[in-house]
CSV table of C-alpha atoms in Angstrom, one decimal:
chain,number,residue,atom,x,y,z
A,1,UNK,CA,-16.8,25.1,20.2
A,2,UNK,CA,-19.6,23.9,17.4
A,3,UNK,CA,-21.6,21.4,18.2
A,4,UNK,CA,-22.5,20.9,14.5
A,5,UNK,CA,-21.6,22.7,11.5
A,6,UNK,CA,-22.9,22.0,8.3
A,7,UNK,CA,-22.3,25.3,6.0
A,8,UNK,CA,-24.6,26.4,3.6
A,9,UNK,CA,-24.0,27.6,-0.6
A,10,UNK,CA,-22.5,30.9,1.4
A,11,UNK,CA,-19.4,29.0,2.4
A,12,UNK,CA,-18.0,28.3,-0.7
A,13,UNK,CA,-14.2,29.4,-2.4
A,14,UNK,CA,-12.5,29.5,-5.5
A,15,UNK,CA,-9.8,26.8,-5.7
A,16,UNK,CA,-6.4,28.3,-4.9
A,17,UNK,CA,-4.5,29.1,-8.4
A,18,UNK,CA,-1.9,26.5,-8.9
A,19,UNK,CA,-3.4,23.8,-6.9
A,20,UNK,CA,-3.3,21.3,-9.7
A,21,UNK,CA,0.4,21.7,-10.6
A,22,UNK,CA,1.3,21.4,-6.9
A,23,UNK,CA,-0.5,18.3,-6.6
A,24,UNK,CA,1.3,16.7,-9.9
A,25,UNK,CA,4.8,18.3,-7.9
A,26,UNK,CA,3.7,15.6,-5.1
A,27,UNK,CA,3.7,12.9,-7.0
A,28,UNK,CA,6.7,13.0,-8.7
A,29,UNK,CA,9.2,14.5,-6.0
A,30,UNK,CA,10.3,17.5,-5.7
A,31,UNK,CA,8.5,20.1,-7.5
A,32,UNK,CA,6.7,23.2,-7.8
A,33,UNK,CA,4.7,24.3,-4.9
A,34,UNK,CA,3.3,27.6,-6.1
A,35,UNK,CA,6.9,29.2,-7.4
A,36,UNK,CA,9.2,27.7,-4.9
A,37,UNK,CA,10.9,24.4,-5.0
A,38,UNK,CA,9.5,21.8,-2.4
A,39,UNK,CA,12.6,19.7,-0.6
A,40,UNK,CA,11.0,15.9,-0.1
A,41,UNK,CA,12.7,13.1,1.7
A,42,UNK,CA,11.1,10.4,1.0
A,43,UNK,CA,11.2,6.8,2.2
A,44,UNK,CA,12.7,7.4,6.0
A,45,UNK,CA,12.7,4.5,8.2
A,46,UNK,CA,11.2,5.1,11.2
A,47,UNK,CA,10.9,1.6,12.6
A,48,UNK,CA,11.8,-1.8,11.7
A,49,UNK,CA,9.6,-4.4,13.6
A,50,UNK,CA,9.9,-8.0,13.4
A,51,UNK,CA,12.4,-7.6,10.0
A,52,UNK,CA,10.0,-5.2,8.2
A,53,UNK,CA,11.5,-1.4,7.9
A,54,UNK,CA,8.6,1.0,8.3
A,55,UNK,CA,8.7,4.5,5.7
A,56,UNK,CA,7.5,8.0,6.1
A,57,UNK,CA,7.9,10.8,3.7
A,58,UNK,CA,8.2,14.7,4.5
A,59,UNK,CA,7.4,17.4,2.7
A,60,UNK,CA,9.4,20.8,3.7
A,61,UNK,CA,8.2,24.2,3.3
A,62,UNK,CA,9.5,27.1,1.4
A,63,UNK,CA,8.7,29.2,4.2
A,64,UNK,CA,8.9,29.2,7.8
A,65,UNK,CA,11.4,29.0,10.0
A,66,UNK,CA,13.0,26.3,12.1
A,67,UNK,CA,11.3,24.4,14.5
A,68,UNK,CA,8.8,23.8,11.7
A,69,UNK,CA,5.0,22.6,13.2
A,70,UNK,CA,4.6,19.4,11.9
A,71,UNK,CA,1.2,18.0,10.0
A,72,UNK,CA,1.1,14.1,9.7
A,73,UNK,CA,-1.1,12.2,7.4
A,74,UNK,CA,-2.5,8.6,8.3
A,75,UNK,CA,-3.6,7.1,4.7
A,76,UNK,CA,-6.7,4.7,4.6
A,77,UNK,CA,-7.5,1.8,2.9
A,78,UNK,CA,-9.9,-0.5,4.9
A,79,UNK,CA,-6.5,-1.0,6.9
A,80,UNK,CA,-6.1,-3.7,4.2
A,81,UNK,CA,-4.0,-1.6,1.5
A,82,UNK,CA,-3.2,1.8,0.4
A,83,UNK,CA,0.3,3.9,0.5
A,84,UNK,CA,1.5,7.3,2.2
A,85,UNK,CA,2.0,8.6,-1.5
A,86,UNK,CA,-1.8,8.2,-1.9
A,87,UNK,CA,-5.3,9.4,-0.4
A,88,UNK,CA,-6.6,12.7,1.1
A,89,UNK,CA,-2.5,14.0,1.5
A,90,UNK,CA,-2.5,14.9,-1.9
A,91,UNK,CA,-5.4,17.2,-1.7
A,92,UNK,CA,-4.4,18.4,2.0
A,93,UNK,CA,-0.6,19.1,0.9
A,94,UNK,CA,-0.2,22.3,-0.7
A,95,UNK,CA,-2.9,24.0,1.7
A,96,UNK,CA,-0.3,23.0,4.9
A,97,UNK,CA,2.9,23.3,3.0
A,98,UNK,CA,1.8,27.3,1.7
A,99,UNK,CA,1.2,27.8,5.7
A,100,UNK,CA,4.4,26.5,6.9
A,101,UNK,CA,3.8,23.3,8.2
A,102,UNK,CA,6.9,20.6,7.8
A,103,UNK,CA,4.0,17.3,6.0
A,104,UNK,CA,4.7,14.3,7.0
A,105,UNK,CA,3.0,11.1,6.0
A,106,UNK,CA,3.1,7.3,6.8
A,107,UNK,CA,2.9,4.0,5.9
A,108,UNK,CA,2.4,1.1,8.5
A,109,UNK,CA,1.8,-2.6,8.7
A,110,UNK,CA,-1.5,-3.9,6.8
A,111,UNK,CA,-4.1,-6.5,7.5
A,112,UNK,CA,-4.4,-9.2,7.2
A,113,UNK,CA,-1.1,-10.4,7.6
A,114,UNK,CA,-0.3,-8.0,10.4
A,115,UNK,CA,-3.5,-7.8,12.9
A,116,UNK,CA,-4.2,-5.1,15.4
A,117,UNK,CA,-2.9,-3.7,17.2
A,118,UNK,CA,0.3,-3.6,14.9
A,119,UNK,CA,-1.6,-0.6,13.0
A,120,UNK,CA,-1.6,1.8,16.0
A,121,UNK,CA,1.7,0.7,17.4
A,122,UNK,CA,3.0,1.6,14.0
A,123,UNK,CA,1.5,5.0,13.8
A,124,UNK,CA,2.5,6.3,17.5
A,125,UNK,CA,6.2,4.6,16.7
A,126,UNK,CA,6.3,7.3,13.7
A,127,UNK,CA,5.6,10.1,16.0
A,128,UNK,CA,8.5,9.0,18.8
A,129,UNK,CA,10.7,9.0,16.0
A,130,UNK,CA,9.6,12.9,14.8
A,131,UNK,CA,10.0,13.6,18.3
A,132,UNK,CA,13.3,12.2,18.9
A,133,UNK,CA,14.5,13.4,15.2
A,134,UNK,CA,13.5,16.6,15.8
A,135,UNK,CA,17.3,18.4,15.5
A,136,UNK,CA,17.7,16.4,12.5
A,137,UNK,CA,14.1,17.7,10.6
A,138,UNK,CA,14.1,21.1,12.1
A,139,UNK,CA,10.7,20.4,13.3
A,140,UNK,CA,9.1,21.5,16.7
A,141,UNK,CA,8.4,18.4,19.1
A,142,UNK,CA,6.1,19.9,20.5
A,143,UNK,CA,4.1,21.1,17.6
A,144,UNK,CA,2.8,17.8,16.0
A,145,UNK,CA,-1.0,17.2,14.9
A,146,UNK,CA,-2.5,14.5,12.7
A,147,UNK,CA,-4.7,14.1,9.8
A,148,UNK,CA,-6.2,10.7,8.2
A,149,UNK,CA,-8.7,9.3,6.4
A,150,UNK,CA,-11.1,5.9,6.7
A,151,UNK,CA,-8.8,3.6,8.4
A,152,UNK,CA,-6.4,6.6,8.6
A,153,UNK,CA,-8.9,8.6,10.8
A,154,UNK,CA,-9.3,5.9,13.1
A,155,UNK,CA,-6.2,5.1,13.5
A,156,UNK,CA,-5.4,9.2,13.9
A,157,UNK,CA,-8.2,9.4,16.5
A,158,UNK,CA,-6.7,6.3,18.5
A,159,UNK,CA,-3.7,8.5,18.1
A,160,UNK,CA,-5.2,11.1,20.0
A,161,UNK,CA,-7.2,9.3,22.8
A,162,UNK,CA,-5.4,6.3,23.3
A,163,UNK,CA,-2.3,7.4,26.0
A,164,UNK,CA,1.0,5.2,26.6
A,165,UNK,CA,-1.6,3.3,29.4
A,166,UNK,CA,-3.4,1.7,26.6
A,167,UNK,CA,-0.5,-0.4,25.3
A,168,UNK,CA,0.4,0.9,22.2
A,169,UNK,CA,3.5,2.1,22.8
A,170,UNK,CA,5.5,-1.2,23.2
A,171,UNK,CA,7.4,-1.4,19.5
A,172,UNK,CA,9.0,0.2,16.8
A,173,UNK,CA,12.1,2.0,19.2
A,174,UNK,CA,12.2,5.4,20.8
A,175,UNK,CA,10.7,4.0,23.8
A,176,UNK,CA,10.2,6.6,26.9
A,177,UNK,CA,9.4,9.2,23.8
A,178,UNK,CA,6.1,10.6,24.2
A,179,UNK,CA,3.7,9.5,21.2
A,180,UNK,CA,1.2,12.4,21.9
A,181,UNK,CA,0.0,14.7,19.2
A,182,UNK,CA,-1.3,18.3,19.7
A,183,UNK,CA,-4.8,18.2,17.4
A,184,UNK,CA,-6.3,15.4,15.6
A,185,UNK,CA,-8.5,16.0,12.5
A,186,UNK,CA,-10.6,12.3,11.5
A,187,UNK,CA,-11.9,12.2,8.1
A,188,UNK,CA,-14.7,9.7,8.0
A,189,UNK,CA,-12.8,6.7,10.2
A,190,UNK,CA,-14.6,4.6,12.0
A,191,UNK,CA,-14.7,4.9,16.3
A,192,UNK,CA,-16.9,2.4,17.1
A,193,UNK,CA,-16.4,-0.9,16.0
A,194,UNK,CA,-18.9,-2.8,18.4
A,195,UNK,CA,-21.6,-1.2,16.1
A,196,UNK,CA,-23.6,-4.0,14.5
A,197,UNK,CA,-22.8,-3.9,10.8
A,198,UNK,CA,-19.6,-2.6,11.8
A,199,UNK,CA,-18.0,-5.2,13.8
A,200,UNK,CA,-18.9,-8.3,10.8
A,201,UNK,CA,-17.7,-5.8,8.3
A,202,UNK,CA,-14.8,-7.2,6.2
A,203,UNK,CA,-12.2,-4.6,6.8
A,204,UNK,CA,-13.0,-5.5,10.7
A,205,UNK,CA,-12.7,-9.1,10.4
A,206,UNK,CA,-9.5,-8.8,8.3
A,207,UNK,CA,-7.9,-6.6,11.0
A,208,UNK,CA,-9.5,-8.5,14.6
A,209,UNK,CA,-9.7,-12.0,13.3
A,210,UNK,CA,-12.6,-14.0,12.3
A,211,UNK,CA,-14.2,-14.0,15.3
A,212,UNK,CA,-13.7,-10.8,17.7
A,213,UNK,CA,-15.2,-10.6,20.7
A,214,UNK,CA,-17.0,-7.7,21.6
A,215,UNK,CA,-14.1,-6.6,24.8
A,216,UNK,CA,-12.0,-6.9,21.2
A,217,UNK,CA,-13.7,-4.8,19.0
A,218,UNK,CA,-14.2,-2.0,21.9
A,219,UNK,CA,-10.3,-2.1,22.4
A,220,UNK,CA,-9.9,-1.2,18.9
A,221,UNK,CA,-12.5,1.3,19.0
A,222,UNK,CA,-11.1,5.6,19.7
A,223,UNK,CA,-14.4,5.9,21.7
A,224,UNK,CA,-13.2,3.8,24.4
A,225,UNK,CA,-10.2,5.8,24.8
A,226,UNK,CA,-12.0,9.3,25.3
A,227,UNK,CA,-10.9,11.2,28.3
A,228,UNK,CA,-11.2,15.1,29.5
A,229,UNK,CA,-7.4,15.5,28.6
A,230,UNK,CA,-7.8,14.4,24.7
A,231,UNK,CA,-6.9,17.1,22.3
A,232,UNK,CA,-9.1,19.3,20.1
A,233,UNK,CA,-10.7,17.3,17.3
A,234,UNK,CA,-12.1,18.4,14.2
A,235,UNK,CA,-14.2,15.1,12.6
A,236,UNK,CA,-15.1,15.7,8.9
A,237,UNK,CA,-18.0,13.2,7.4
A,238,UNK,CA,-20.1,13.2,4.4
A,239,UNK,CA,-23.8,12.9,5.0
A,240,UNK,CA,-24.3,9.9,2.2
A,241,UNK,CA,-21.4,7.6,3.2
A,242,UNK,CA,-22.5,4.3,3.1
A,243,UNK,CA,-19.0,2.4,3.5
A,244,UNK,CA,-18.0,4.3,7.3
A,245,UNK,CA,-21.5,5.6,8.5
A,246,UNK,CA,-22.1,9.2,9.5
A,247,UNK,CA,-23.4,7.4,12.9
A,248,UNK,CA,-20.0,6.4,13.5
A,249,UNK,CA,-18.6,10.4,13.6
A,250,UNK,CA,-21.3,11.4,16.0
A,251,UNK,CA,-20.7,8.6,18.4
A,252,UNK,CA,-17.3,9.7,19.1
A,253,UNK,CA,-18.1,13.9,18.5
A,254,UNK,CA,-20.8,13.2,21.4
A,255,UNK,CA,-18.4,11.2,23.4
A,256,UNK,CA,-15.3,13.8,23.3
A,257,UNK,CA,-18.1,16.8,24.0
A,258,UNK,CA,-19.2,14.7,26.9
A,259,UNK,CA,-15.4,14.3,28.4
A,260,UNK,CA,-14.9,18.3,27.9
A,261,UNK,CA,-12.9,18.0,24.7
A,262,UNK,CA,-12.9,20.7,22.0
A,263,UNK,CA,-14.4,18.8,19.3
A,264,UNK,CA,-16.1,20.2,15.6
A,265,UNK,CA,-18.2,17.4,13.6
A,266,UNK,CA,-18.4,19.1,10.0
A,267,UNK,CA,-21.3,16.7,8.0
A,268,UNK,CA,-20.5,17.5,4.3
A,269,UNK,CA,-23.8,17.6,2.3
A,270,UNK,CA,-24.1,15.3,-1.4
A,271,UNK,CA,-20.7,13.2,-0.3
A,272,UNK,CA,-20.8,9.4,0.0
A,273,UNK,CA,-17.0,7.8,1.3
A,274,UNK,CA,-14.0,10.1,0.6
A,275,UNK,CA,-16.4,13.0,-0.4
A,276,UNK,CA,-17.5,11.6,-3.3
A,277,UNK,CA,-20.5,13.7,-5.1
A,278,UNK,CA,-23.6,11.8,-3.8
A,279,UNK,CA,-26.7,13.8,-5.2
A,280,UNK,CA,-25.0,16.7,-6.3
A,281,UNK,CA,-21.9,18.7,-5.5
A,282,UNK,CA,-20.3,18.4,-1.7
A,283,UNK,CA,-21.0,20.8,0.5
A,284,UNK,CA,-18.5,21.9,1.8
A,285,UNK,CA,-16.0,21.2,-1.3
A,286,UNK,CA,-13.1,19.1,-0.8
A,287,UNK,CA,-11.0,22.2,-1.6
A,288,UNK,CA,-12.8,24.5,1.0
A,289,UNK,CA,-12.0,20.9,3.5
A,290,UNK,CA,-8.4,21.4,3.6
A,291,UNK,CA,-9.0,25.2,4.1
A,292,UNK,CA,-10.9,24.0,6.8
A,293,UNK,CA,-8.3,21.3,8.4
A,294,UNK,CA,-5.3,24.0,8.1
A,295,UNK,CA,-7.1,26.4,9.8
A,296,UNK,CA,-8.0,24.1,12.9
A,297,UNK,CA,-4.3,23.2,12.9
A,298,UNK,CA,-3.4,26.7,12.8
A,299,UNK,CA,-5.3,27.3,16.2
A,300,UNK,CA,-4.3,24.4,17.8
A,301,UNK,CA,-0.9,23.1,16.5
A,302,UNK,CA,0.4,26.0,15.1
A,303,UNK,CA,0.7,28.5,18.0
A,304,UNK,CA,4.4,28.2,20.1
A,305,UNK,CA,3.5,27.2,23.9
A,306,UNK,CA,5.8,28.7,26.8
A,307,UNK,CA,9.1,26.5,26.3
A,308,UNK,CA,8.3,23.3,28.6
A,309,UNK,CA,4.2,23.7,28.7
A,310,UNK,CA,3.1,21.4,26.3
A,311,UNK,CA,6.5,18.9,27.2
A,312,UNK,CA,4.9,19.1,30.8
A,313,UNK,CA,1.5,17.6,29.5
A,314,UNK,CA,3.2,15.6,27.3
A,315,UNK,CA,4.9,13.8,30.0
A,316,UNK,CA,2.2,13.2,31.7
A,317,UNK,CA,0.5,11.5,29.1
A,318,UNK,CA,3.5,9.5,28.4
């Protein structure tokens, strides 16, 4: 597994023909994804916790047969705002959808009126409910991975460390359901919030309190979590991102190397937050990224265990 990959002018593709019509498709319901009509279901309740009804939206393939792998997206947003019809999902979409992957992404409760850990607990409640609502979607159960960005990657890397030990597992129904997802790809979220200029940062303050202590901020942090039976990672940061620091990536790629995990950091060259062109064009493009995330999914979600394998590792990580 790579250490490090930062790829050179060599790596780069054409953007796929049709990309920009599938991502307009997205946005406005079903549509065209390539020549076939995309089925979306959008607004599901997955949870309602303390009144509020929690949403998800999914996004079915043209192709593939039933049980579908599944592909959910954690938006970010400084954990403060955003929306599961925005952020690096509408990029990452049509890539997953053309490979037969059942997309699924989520909202859940935002600082500060809801404080951690409501964020987490949110998150692994929309994975019970894929889980136990598998019949119902014609996904596979045992074939779920997530994706997310800023906020969303950390809160899709606590996904993956933090086991039903931690205490996340507590709300949002489906209780005894296993919350565990098969790969995790992190775009740029932070992992370590005891980090100075991290842990006074607004976004952290806003979702701790005013005043954190540090045993707070290291609960809320995925490098806390890391242990040998994590799955595979794939972390994704750009090399001029001043809002999440590159720092923050490496710290939790050395810690999940350390515990025996499979984990790939990918440091995009000329990319500030969200990949933004820094200095010149990113390196790799955000185009050749999602290439990049469906492939990892491909060798870690994708493939169908021996019925009962992954259910047996799943329970005990429950």
């Amino acid at each position: 597994m790579n250490r490090w990959f930062w790829p050179g002018r060599e790596d780069r593709v054409r953007l796929p023909a049709g990309l920009a019509l599938a991502l307009l498709a997205a946005l406005g319901g079903g549509g065209r994804w390539g020549e076939a009509q995309t089925r979306v279901e959008r607004n599901v309740v997955y949870a309602v916790v303390n009144g509020v009804p929690l949403a998800l939206d999914l996004y079915f393939p043209d192709r593939g047969t039933p049980p579908l792998p599944v592909a959910m997206y954690v938006h970010g947003g400084a954990w403060m705002q955003g929306d599961k019809s925005e952020g690096a999902r509408l990029t990452d979409v049509p890539e997953l959808l053309g490979r037969g992957y059942l997309v699924v992404s989520v909202n859940y409760r935002l600082a500060p009126a809801a404080r951690w850990p409501a964020q987490i607990e949110d998150v692994k409640a929309a994975v019970r409910f894929l889980r136990a609502s598998a019949e119902r979607f014609g996904l596979d159960p045992e074939r779920i991975g997530a994706w997310g960005s800023s906020a969303g990657g950390h809160l899709v890397a606590m996904l993956g460390v933090a086991d039903a030990s931690a205490g996340f597992d507590g709300s949002g129904g489906n209780t005894g359901v296993s919350s565990r997802v098969r790969a995790v790809a992190d775009l740029f979220g932070p992992t370590d919030l005891t980090q100075p200029g991290v842990a006074t940062s607004s976004a952290v303050l806003a979702l701790l309190g005013p005043a954190p202590t540090t045993a707070a901020l290291a609960a809320a942090s995925p490098v806390t979590y890391v242990t040998p039976d994590d799955p595979p990672f794939l972390i994704l940061h750009g090399d001029q991102d001043t809002a999440v620091p590159l720092s923050q990536s490496v710290i939790l790629h050395e810690a999940l190397l350390a515990a025996g995990v499979p984990a790939t950091l990918v440091v995009v060259r000329n990319a500030g937050h969200g990949f933004k062109p820094v200095g010149g064009n990113p390196q790799p493009s955000r185009e050749e990224l999602s290439r990049m995330i469906a492939d990892f999914f491909d060798g870690t979600v994708k493939p169908v265990s021996p019925r009962g394998t992954l259910r047996r590792r799943l329970d005990r990580r429950s």
